[in-house]
Coordinates of C-alpha atoms in Angstrom, one line a residue:
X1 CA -6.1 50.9 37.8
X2 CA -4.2 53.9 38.8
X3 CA -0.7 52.1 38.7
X4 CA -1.6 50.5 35.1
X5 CA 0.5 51.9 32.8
X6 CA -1.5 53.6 29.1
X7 CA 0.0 50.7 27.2
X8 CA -1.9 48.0 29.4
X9 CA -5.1 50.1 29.4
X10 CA -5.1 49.8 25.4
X11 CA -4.3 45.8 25.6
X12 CA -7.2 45.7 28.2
X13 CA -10.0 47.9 26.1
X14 CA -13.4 45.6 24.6
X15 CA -12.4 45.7 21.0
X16 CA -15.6 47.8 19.5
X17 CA -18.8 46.9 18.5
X18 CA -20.3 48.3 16.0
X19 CA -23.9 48.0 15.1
X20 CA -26.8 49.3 12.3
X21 CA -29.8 50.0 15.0
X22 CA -29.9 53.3 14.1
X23 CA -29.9 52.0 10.3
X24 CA -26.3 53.2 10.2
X25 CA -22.9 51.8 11.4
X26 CA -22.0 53.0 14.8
X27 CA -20.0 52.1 18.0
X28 CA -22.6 50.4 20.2
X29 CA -21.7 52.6 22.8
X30 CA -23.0 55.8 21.2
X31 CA -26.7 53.9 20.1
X32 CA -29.1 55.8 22.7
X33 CA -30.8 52.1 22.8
X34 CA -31.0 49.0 24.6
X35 CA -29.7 46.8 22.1
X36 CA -28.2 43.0 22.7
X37 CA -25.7 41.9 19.6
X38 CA -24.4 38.7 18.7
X39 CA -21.4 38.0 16.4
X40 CA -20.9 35.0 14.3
X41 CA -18.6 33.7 16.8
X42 CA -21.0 34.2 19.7
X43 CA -23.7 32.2 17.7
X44 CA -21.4 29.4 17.1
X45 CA -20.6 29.0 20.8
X46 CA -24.2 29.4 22.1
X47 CA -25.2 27.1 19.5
X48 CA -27.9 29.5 18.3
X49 CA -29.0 27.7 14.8
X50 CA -32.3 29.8 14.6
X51 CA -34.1 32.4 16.1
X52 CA -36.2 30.3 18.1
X53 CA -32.7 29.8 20.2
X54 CA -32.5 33.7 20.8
X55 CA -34.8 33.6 23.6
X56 CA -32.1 31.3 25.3
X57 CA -29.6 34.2 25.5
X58 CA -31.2 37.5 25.1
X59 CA -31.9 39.6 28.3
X60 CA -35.6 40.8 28.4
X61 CA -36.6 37.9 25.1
X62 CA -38.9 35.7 25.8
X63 CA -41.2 33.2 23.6
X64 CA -41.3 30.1 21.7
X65 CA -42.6 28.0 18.6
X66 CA -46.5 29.2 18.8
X67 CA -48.7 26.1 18.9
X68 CA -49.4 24.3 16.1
X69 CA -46.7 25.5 13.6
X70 CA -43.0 25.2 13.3
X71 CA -42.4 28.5 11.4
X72 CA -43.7 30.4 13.6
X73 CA -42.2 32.3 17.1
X74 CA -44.3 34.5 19.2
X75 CA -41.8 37.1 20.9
X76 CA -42.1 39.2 23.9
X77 CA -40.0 41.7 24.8
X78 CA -40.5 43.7 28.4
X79 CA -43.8 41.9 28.2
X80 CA -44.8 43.2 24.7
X81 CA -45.5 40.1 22.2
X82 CA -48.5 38.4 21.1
X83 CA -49.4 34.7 20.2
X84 CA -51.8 36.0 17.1
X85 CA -50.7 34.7 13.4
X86 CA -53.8 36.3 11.2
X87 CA -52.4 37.9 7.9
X88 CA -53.9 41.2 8.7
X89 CA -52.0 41.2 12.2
X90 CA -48.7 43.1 12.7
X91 CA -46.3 42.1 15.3
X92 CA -45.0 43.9 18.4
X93 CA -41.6 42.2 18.0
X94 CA -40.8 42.4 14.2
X95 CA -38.1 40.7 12.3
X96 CA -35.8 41.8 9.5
X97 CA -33.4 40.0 7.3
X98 CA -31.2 42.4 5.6
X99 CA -33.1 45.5 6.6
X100 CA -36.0 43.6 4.9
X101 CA -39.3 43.0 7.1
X102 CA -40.2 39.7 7.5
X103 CA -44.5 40.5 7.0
X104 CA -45.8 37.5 9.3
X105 CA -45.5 35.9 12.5
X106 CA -46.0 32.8 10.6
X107 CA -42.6 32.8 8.7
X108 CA -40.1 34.3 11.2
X109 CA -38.4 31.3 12.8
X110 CA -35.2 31.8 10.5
X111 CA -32.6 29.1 10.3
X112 CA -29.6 31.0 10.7
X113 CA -27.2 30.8 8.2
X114 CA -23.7 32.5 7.2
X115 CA -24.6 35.3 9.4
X116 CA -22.2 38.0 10.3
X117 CA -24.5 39.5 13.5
X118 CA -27.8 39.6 15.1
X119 CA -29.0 42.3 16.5
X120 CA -31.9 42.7 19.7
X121 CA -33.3 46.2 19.9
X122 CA -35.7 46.7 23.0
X123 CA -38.3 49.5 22.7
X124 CA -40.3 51.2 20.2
X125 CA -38.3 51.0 17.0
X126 CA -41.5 52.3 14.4
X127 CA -39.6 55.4 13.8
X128 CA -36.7 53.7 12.0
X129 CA -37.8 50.4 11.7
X130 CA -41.8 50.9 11.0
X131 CA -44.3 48.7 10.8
X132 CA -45.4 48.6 14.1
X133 CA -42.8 47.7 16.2
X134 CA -44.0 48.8 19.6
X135 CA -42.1 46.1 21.3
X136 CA -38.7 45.5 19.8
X137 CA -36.9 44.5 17.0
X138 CA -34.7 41.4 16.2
X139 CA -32.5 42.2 12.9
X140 CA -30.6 39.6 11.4
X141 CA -27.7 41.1 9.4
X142 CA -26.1 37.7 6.6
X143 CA -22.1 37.8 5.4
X144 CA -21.4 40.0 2.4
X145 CA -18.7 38.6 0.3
X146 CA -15.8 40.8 0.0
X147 CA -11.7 40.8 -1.4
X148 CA -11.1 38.1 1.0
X149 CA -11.6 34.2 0.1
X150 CA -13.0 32.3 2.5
X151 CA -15.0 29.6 2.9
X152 CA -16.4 27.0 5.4
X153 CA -18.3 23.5 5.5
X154 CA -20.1 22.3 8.8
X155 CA -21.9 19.1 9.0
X156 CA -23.7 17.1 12.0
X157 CA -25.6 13.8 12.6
X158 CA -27.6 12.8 15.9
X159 CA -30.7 10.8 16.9
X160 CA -33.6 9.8 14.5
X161 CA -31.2 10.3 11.4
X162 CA -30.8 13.9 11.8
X163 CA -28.2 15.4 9.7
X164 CA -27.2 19.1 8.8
X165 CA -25.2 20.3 5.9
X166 CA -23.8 23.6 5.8
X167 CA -21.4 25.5 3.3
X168 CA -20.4 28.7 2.4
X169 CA -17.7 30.2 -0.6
X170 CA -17.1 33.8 -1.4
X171 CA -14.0 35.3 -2.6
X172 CA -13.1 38.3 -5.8
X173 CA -14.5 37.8 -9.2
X174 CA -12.8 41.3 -9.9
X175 CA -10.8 44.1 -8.4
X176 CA -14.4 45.8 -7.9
X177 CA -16.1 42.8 -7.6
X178 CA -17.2 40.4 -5.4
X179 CA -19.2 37.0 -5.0
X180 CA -20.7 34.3 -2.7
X181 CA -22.4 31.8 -2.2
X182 CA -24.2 29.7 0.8
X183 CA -26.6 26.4 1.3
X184 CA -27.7 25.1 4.2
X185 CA -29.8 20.7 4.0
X186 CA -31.5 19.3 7.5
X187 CA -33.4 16.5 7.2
X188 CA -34.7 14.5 10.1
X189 CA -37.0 11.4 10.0
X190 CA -39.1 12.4 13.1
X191 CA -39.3 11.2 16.7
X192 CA -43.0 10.6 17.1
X193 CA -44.9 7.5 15.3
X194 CA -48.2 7.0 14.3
X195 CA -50.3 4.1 15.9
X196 CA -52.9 4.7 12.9
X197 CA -50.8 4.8 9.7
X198 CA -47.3 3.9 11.1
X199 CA -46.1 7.1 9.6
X200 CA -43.0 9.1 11.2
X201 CA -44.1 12.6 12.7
X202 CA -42.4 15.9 13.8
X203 CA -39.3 15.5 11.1
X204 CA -37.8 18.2 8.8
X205 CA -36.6 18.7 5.5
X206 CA -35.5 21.8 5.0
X207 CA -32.9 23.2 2.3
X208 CA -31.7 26.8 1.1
X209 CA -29.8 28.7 -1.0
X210 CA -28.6 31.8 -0.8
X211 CA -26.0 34.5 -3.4
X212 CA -25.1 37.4 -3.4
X213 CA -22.9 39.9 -6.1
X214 CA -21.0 42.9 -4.1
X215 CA -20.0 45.4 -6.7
X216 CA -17.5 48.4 -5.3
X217 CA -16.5 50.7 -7.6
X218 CA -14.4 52.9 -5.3
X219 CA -14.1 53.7 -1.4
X220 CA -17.7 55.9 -1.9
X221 CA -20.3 53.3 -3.4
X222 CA -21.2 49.6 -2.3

């Protein structure tokens, strides 16, 4: 390292990663917190399509579908977590969407889609994040359309009829404004049969839609 001259130190430097743990943008080196992130492009090659796949690459994450539902992931971070799904119950490992709190245990197995990062905070987060969070946090932080067009279309079929749509458009409207729009479609027939009714079990149908309108007036408001 000594013999490496300043211009291959600058090639050789991690670009930056900046992060909102702190509920503001900042290098992830200056976040006093343990805190795993994921970009889009990390996602896409970990194949991480929900949040149930998280567990598969996030240090100290553990946990799974609870039993019985399919909406539902009971999280444990450093041992904190807990398999309870009662309305009046808050969870040690909360999720957000947007900065928004996802209330129930029952609803946070998210299918991931147009998402710009994820982030994994370990710890107590109650002071920024409230609600309880004695055992971590899992933020999930969607694409905000900007001056730039761009768009995307993904689409997959497999075993039992299984087949996943996903697109995403966003592009100017204005010089000030700015708008997009993103659906996700998986349907799947089911891998288990019943012997009683000859009915197909464990499938999905599952569809969304998601917009959003960025307005910008100048370099100060968004």
């Amino acid at each position: 390292v000594a013999q490496t001259s300043p211009g291959d130190q600058e090639a050789s430097r991690i670009e930056d990663i900046v992060v909102t743990a702190q509920r503001r943008a900042q290098n992830i080196q200056d976040v006093p917190i343990a805190v795993t992130a994921f970009t889009d492009t990390q996602l896409e090659i970990a194949i991480v399509e929900d949040t149930t796949d998280l567990v598969r690459v996030t240090p100290s994450l553990t946990g799974g579908l609870n039993t019985g539902t399919g909406g539902a992931v009971s999280y444990f971070i450093r041992g904190l977590g807990s398999t309870e799904q009662v309305a009046t119950f808050d969870v040690p490992v909360a999720t957000y969407v947007d900065e928004v709190y996802v209330a129930r245990q029952i609803a946070n197995n998210i299918t991931l889609l147009d998402v710009d990062r994820i982030e994994v905070l370990r710890g107590p987060q109650g002071t920024l994040f409230g609600r309880n969070t004695t055992g971590g946090a899992i933020s999930i932080i969607t694409r905000k359309p900007d001056q730039d067009f761009r768009g995307s279309l993904e689409g997959t079929y497999g075993s039992f009829d299984r087949y996943t749509l996903r697109g995403a458009i966003s592009g100017p409207v204005t010089d000030q404004l700015s708008a997009g729009v993103t659906l996700l479609k998986i349907e799947d027939d089911g891998y288990a049969e019943s012997l009683v009714t000859g009915e197909t079990l464990n499938g999905e149908d599952t569809w969304g839609v998601r917009g959003a309108l960025r307005f910008q007036p100048n370099e100060d408001w968004d």
